[in-house]
mmCIF file of C-alpha atoms in Angstrom:
data_model
loop_
_atom_site.group_PDB
_atom_site.id
_atom_site.type_symbol
_atom_site.label_atom_id
_atom_site.label_comp_id
_atom_site.label_asym_id
_atom_site.label_seq_id
_atom_site.Cartn_x
_atom_site.Cartn_y
_atom_site.Cartn_z
ATOM 1 C CA LEU A 26 32.497 61.756 35.468
ATOM 2 C CA ILE A 27 34.077 60.384 32.274
ATOM 3 C CA PHE A 28 37.653 61.638 31.920
ATOM 4 C CA HIS A 29 40.137 61.026 29.081
ATOM 5 C CA ALA A 30 43.695 61.474 30.349
ATOM 6 C CA HIS A 31 46.054 62.246 27.466
ATOM 7 C CA HIS A 32 48.767 63.499 29.832
ATOM 8 C CA LYS A 33 49.470 62.499 33.417
ATOM 9 C CA GLU A 34 49.511 66.143 34.543
ATOM 10 C CA ALA A 35 45.812 66.338 33.715
ATOM 11 C CA LEU A 36 45.049 64.232 36.789
ATOM 12 C CA ARG A 37 45.842 67.210 39.007
ATOM 13 C CA GLU A 38 42.601 68.830 37.893
ATOM 14 C CA LEU A 39 40.602 66.012 39.471
ATOM 15 C CA LYS A 40 42.065 66.323 42.962
ATOM 16 C CA SER A 41 39.701 69.132 43.909
ATOM 17 C CA LEU A 42 36.581 67.050 43.191
ATOM 18 C CA LYS A 43 36.015 66.057 46.799
ATOM 19 C CA ARG A 44 32.395 65.008 46.233
ATOM 20 C CA LEU A 45 33.013 62.823 43.212
ATOM 21 C CA THR A 46 31.577 59.326 43.654
ATOM 22 C CA LEU A 47 31.748 57.898 40.109
ATOM 23 C CA LEU A 48 34.842 58.136 37.916
ATOM 24 C CA ARG A 49 35.467 56.487 34.567
ATOM 25 C CA ILE A 50 39.006 57.351 33.521
ATOM 26 C CA ASN A 51 40.582 56.465 30.183
ATOM 27 C CA PHE A 52 44.390 56.230 29.980
ATOM 28 C CA ARG A 53 44.559 54.537 26.582
ATOM 29 C CA ASP A 54 45.860 57.665 24.846
ATOM 30 C CA CYS A 55 48.390 58.421 27.574
ATOM 31 C CA ASN A 56 51.911 57.348 26.597
ATOM 32 C CA GLU A 57 53.483 58.426 29.899
ATOM 33 C CA ASP A 58 53.956 56.559 33.164
ATOM 34 C CA PHE A 59 50.790 57.736 34.887
ATOM 35 C CA ILE A 60 50.790 55.296 37.830
ATOM 36 C CA PRO A 61 52.402 57.630 40.445
ATOM 37 C CA GLU A 62 50.001 60.445 39.548
ATOM 38 C CA PHE A 63 47.068 58.033 39.530
ATOM 39 C CA ILE A 64 47.953 56.806 43.024
ATOM 40 C CA ASP A 65 48.267 60.418 44.207
ATOM 41 C CA LEU A 66 44.831 61.136 42.765
ATOM 42 C CA LEU A 67 43.294 58.178 44.584
ATOM 43 C CA GLN A 68 44.954 59.358 47.777
ATOM 44 C CA GLU A 69 42.945 62.574 47.460
ATOM 45 C CA ILE A 70 39.569 61.458 46.116
ATOM 46 C CA GLY A 71 39.621 57.692 46.646
ATOM 47 C CA PRO A 72 37.937 57.707 50.076
ATOM 48 C CA GLN A 73 34.649 59.021 48.657
ATOM 49 C CA LEU A 74 34.634 57.071 45.371
ATOM 50 C CA LYS A 75 31.935 54.425 45.063
ATOM 51 C CA HIS A 76 32.331 53.503 41.399
ATOM 52 C CA LEU A 77 35.629 53.419 39.486
ATOM 53 C CA SER A 78 36.356 52.354 35.920
ATOM 54 C CA VAL A 79 39.922 52.335 34.574
ATOM 55 C CA LEU A 80 40.670 51.832 30.881
ATOM 56 C CA CYS A 81 44.378 51.452 30.230
ATOM 57 C CA HIS A 82 47.252 49.828 28.349
ATOM 58 C CA ALA A 83 49.697 49.987 31.272
ATOM 59 C CA SER A 84 49.235 47.815 34.357
ATOM 60 C CA VAL A 85 47.417 49.328 37.335
ATOM 61 C CA PRO A 86 47.870 48.086 40.934
ATOM 62 C CA VAL A 87 44.588 46.550 42.092
ATOM 63 C CA ASN A 88 45.485 46.367 45.772
ATOM 64 C CA VAL A 89 46.409 50.061 45.833
ATOM 65 C CA ILE A 90 42.992 50.845 44.371
ATOM 66 C CA CYS A 91 41.416 48.773 47.136
ATOM 67 C CA ASP A 92 43.408 50.519 49.851
ATOM 68 C CA LYS A 93 42.831 54.043 48.553
ATOM 69 C CA CYS A 94 39.133 53.519 47.771
ATOM 70 C CA PRO A 95 37.708 51.736 50.838
ATOM 71 C CA GLN A 96 34.074 52.587 49.972
ATOM 72 C CA LEU A 97 34.214 51.321 46.394
ATOM 73 C CA GLN A 98 31.160 49.329 45.323
ATOM 74 C CA SER A 99 31.903 48.952 41.602
ATOM 75 C CA LEU A 100 35.277 48.388 39.944
ATOM 76 C CA GLU A 101 36.090 47.916 36.276
ATOM 77 C CA ILE A 102 39.620 47.435 34.957
ATOM 78 C CA SER A 103 39.831 47.151 31.193
ATOM 79 C CA GLY A 104 43.499 46.449 30.672
ATOM 80 C CA PRO A 105 46.405 44.815 32.509
ATOM 81 C CA SER A 106 46.714 44.872 36.286
ATOM 82 C CA PHE A 107 49.082 43.685 38.995
ATOM 83 C CA VAL A 108 49.429 43.405 42.768
ATOM 84 C CA MET A 109 51.874 45.775 44.473
ATOM 85 C CA ASN A 110 53.077 44.960 47.998
ATOM 86 C CA SER A 111 50.217 42.534 48.566
ATOM 87 C CA ALA A 112 51.294 41.862 52.151
ATOM 88 C CA GLU A 113 50.316 45.436 53.008
ATOM 89 C CA ALA A 114 46.904 45.265 51.348
ATOM 90 C CA SER A 115 43.585 45.206 53.154
ATOM 91 C CA SER A 116 42.126 41.769 53.801
ATOM 92 C CA TYR A 117 38.531 42.813 53.146
ATOM 93 C CA PHE A 118 37.086 44.983 50.389
ATOM 94 C CA PRO A 119 33.302 45.686 50.262
ATOM 95 C CA LEU A 120 33.078 45.490 46.471
ATOM 96 C CA LYS A 121 29.718 44.468 44.996
ATOM 97 C CA ARG A 122 30.488 44.663 41.277
ATOM 98 C CA LEU A 123 33.687 43.619 39.518
ATOM 99 C CA ARG A 124 34.653 43.562 35.855
ATOM 100 C CA LEU A 125 38.129 42.559 34.692
ATOM 101 C CA LYS A 126 39.089 42.554 31.034
ATOM 102 C CA THR A 127 42.517 41.919 29.556
ATOM 103 C CA ARG A 128 43.727 40.664 26.189
ATOM 104 C CA CYS A 129 47.466 40.831 26.799
ATOM 105 C CA LEU A 130 48.934 37.323 27.028
ATOM 106 C CA ARG A 131 52.304 38.543 28.306
ATOM 107 C CA VAL A 132 50.682 39.718 31.551
ATOM 108 C CA LYS A 133 48.581 36.596 32.004
ATOM 109 C CA GLU A 134 50.307 35.614 35.253
ATOM 110 C CA GLU A 135 49.964 39.128 36.685
ATOM 111 C CA ALA A 136 46.281 39.166 35.732
ATOM 112 C CA LYS A 137 45.839 35.858 37.520
ATOM 113 C CA LYS A 138 47.462 37.246 40.679
ATOM 114 C CA SER A 139 45.218 40.310 40.520
ATOM 115 C CA PHE A 140 42.143 38.145 40.240
ATOM 116 C CA GLN A 141 43.293 35.893 43.073
ATOM 117 C CA PHE A 142 43.831 38.933 45.273
ATOM 118 C CA LEU A 143 40.399 40.351 44.495
ATOM 119 C CA ARG A 144 38.534 37.079 44.885
ATOM 120 C CA SER A 145 40.035 36.563 48.339
ATOM 121 C CA SER A 146 39.334 40.159 49.436
ATOM 122 C CA CYS A 147 35.884 40.729 47.936
ATOM 123 C CA MET A 148 33.464 38.639 49.967
ATOM 124 C CA SER A 149 30.317 40.570 49.047
ATOM 125 C CA LEU A 150 30.332 40.384 45.250
ATOM 126 C CA GLU A 151 26.922 40.470 43.591
ATOM 127 C CA GLU A 152 28.039 40.913 39.971
ATOM 128 C CA LEU A 153 31.129 39.369 38.388
ATOM 129 C CA PHE A 154 32.256 39.934 34.796
ATOM 130 C CA LEU A 155 35.532 38.451 33.543
ATOM 131 C CA GLU A 156 36.789 38.642 29.963
ATOM 132 C CA HIS A 157 39.798 36.999 28.302
ATOM 133 C CA VAL A 158 40.712 35.167 31.508
ATOM 134 C CA THR A 159 42.450 32.180 29.935
ATOM 135 C CA PHE A 160 44.065 31.427 33.295
ATOM 136 C CA LEU A 161 40.657 30.546 34.758
ATOM 137 C CA ASP A 162 39.949 26.809 34.803
ATOM 138 C CA ASP A 163 38.004 24.398 37.008
ATOM 139 C CA SER A 164 40.905 23.933 39.412
ATOM 140 C CA LEU A 165 41.261 27.660 40.073
ATOM 141 C CA LEU A 166 37.508 28.054 40.450
ATOM 142 C CA LEU A 167 37.502 25.333 43.095
ATOM 143 C CA GLN A 168 40.231 27.224 44.972
ATOM 144 C CA ILE A 169 38.111 30.359 44.763
ATOM 145 C CA PHE A 170 35.112 28.659 46.342
ATOM 146 C CA GLN A 171 37.299 27.262 49.110
ATOM 147 C CA LEU A 172 38.418 30.776 50.072
ATOM 148 C CA ASN A 173 35.338 32.757 49.096
ATOM 149 C CA PRO A 174 31.886 31.123 48.843
ATOM 150 C CA LEU A 175 30.605 33.979 46.628
ATOM 151 C CA SER A 176 27.317 33.534 48.418
ATOM 152 C CA ASN A 177 25.916 36.914 47.302
ATOM 153 C CA LEU A 178 26.482 36.505 43.561
ATOM 154 C CA ILE A 179 23.478 37.316 41.390
ATOM 155 C CA VAL A 180 24.933 37.837 37.898
ATOM 156 C CA VAL A 181 28.001 36.106 36.425
ATOM 157 C CA GLY A 182 29.464 36.667 32.969
ATOM 158 C CA ILE A 183 32.727 34.946 32.015
ATOM 159 C CA TYR A 184 34.092 35.139 28.477
ATOM 160 C CA ASP A 185 37.127 33.359 27.000
ATOM 161 C CA CYS A 186 38.212 30.986 29.755
ATOM 162 C CA TYR A 187 38.905 27.273 30.265
ATOM 163 C CA LEU A 188 35.975 26.426 32.502
ATOM 164 C CA THR A 189 34.009 23.264 31.737
ATOM 165 C CA GLY A 190 30.566 21.945 32.515
ATOM 166 C CA GLU A 191 31.802 20.954 35.962
ATOM 167 C CA ALA A 192 32.519 24.600 36.736
ATOM 168 C CA TYR A 193 29.049 25.554 35.550
ATOM 169 C CA GLN A 194 27.542 22.959 37.881
ATOM 170 C CA MET A 195 29.786 24.231 40.669
ATOM 171 C CA PHE A 196 28.237 27.677 40.352
ATOM 172 C CA MET A 197 24.733 26.242 40.208
ATOM 173 C CA LYS A 198 25.175 24.084 43.307
ATOM 174 C CA LYS A 199 27.213 26.405 45.499
ATOM 175 C CA VAL A 200 25.677 29.816 44.738
ATOM 176 C CA VAL A 201 21.971 29.614 45.519
ATOM 177 C CA SER A 202 21.493 33.364 45.010
ATOM 178 C CA ILE A 203 22.522 33.268 41.347
ATOM 179 C CA GLU A 204 19.954 34.497 38.830
ATOM 180 C CA ILE A 205 21.916 34.782 35.583
ATOM 181 C CA ILE A 206 25.104 33.055 34.507
ATOM 182 C CA CYS A 207 26.878 32.988 31.169
ATOM 183 C CA ILE A 208 30.127 31.094 30.660
ATOM 184 C CA SER A 209 31.691 31.275 27.200
ATOM 185 C CA SER A 210 34.718 29.019 27.392
ATOM 186 C CA GLN A 211 37.119 27.236 25.082
ATOM 187 C CA GLU A 212 35.124 24.072 25.773
ATOM 188 C CA GLU A 213 31.473 25.049 25.450
ATOM 189 C CA ASP A 214 29.011 27.810 26.284
ATOM 190 C CA TYR A 215 26.652 27.700 29.252
ATOM 191 C CA PHE A 216 23.798 30.081 29.890
ATOM 192 C CA TYR A 217 21.252 30.103 32.696
ATOM 193 C CA ASP A 218 18.490 32.542 33.516
ATOM 194 C CA ARG A 219 16.412 31.778 36.571
ATOM 195 C CA LYS A 220 13.351 33.294 34.897
ATOM 196 C CA SER A 221 13.567 31.279 31.690
ATOM 197 C CA LEU A 222 15.542 28.226 32.836
ATOM 198 C CA PHE A 223 17.253 27.403 29.575
ATOM 199 C CA LYS A 224 20.777 26.760 28.368
ATOM 200 C CA ILE A 225 22.105 28.086 25.081
ATOM 201 C CA PRO A 226 24.981 26.152 23.501
ATOM 202 C CA ASN A 227 27.002 27.635 20.663
ATOM 203 C CA HIS A 228 25.520 31.133 20.819
ATOM 204 C CA ARG A 229 28.478 32.741 22.530
ATOM 205 C CA SER A 230 28.283 36.343 21.333
ATOM 206 C CA ILE A 231 24.517 36.686 21.668
ATOM 207 C CA ALA A 232 24.291 35.224 25.157
ATOM 208 C CA TYR A 233 27.319 37.021 26.561
ATOM 209 C CA CYS A 234 26.404 40.391 25.050
ATOM 210 C CA ASP A 235 22.927 40.096 26.511
ATOM 211 C CA VAL A 236 24.343 39.444 29.966
ATOM 212 C CA LEU A 237 27.006 42.137 29.595
ATOM 213 C CA GLU A 238 24.294 44.762 29.141
ATOM 214 C CA LYS A 239 23.522 44.281 32.825
ATOM 215 C CA GLU A 240 27.054 45.294 33.810
ATOM 216 C CA PHE A 241 26.995 48.438 35.958
ATOM 217 C CA PHE A 242 29.132 50.806 33.882
ATOM 218 C CA LEU A 243 27.541 49.818 30.585
ATOM 219 C CA SER A 244 23.998 50.080 31.889
ATOM 220 C CA SER A 245 24.665 53.412 33.637
ATOM 221 C CA ALA A 246 26.085 54.892 30.421
ATOM 222 C CA LYS A 247 22.790 54.433 28.568
#
């Protein structure tokens, strides 16, 4: 279901959809504080959701999504996010596909905390797409691998970050399951496809767009 929420009251209509498993909800035209109503909605239909995409301008609480949607396999957040009462959050989340996208520099630290929460809770990730994650550098990636080996990763797409060639090699050495990786950083671009075994420097948009087409919500919309 693709749902455009212009007013927060509209979320009430979704509470009766007890068999809904895929929801792509767009809050970008909603100028109200929709977070309480959104949490109430997830309280009702979250337990059966398997795929959730949230497009927003206001920050959404990632750990609340995890707690309310324990069966979620795919999560996309296009917009700012934050962690609410992280001490109460679940320690494990069976997510297989994750896409985070934010352009807002003023919430950079909150976005970093959201990512740190998800990377420590999601031990079964197979697909990882991160965009405009300027907080992500080699040091943070090393911390990630120390807490979460990401041993199930198959596809990785990271756009607009501060990873270097060392980070690329880190992925290649530590994640033996990886089939496709594209890192478009401030330093250089790295692309690997197990089937073709080649690296493409300086073709950022082409390589990343090609990989992005494999992202769950984009591919399922075709």
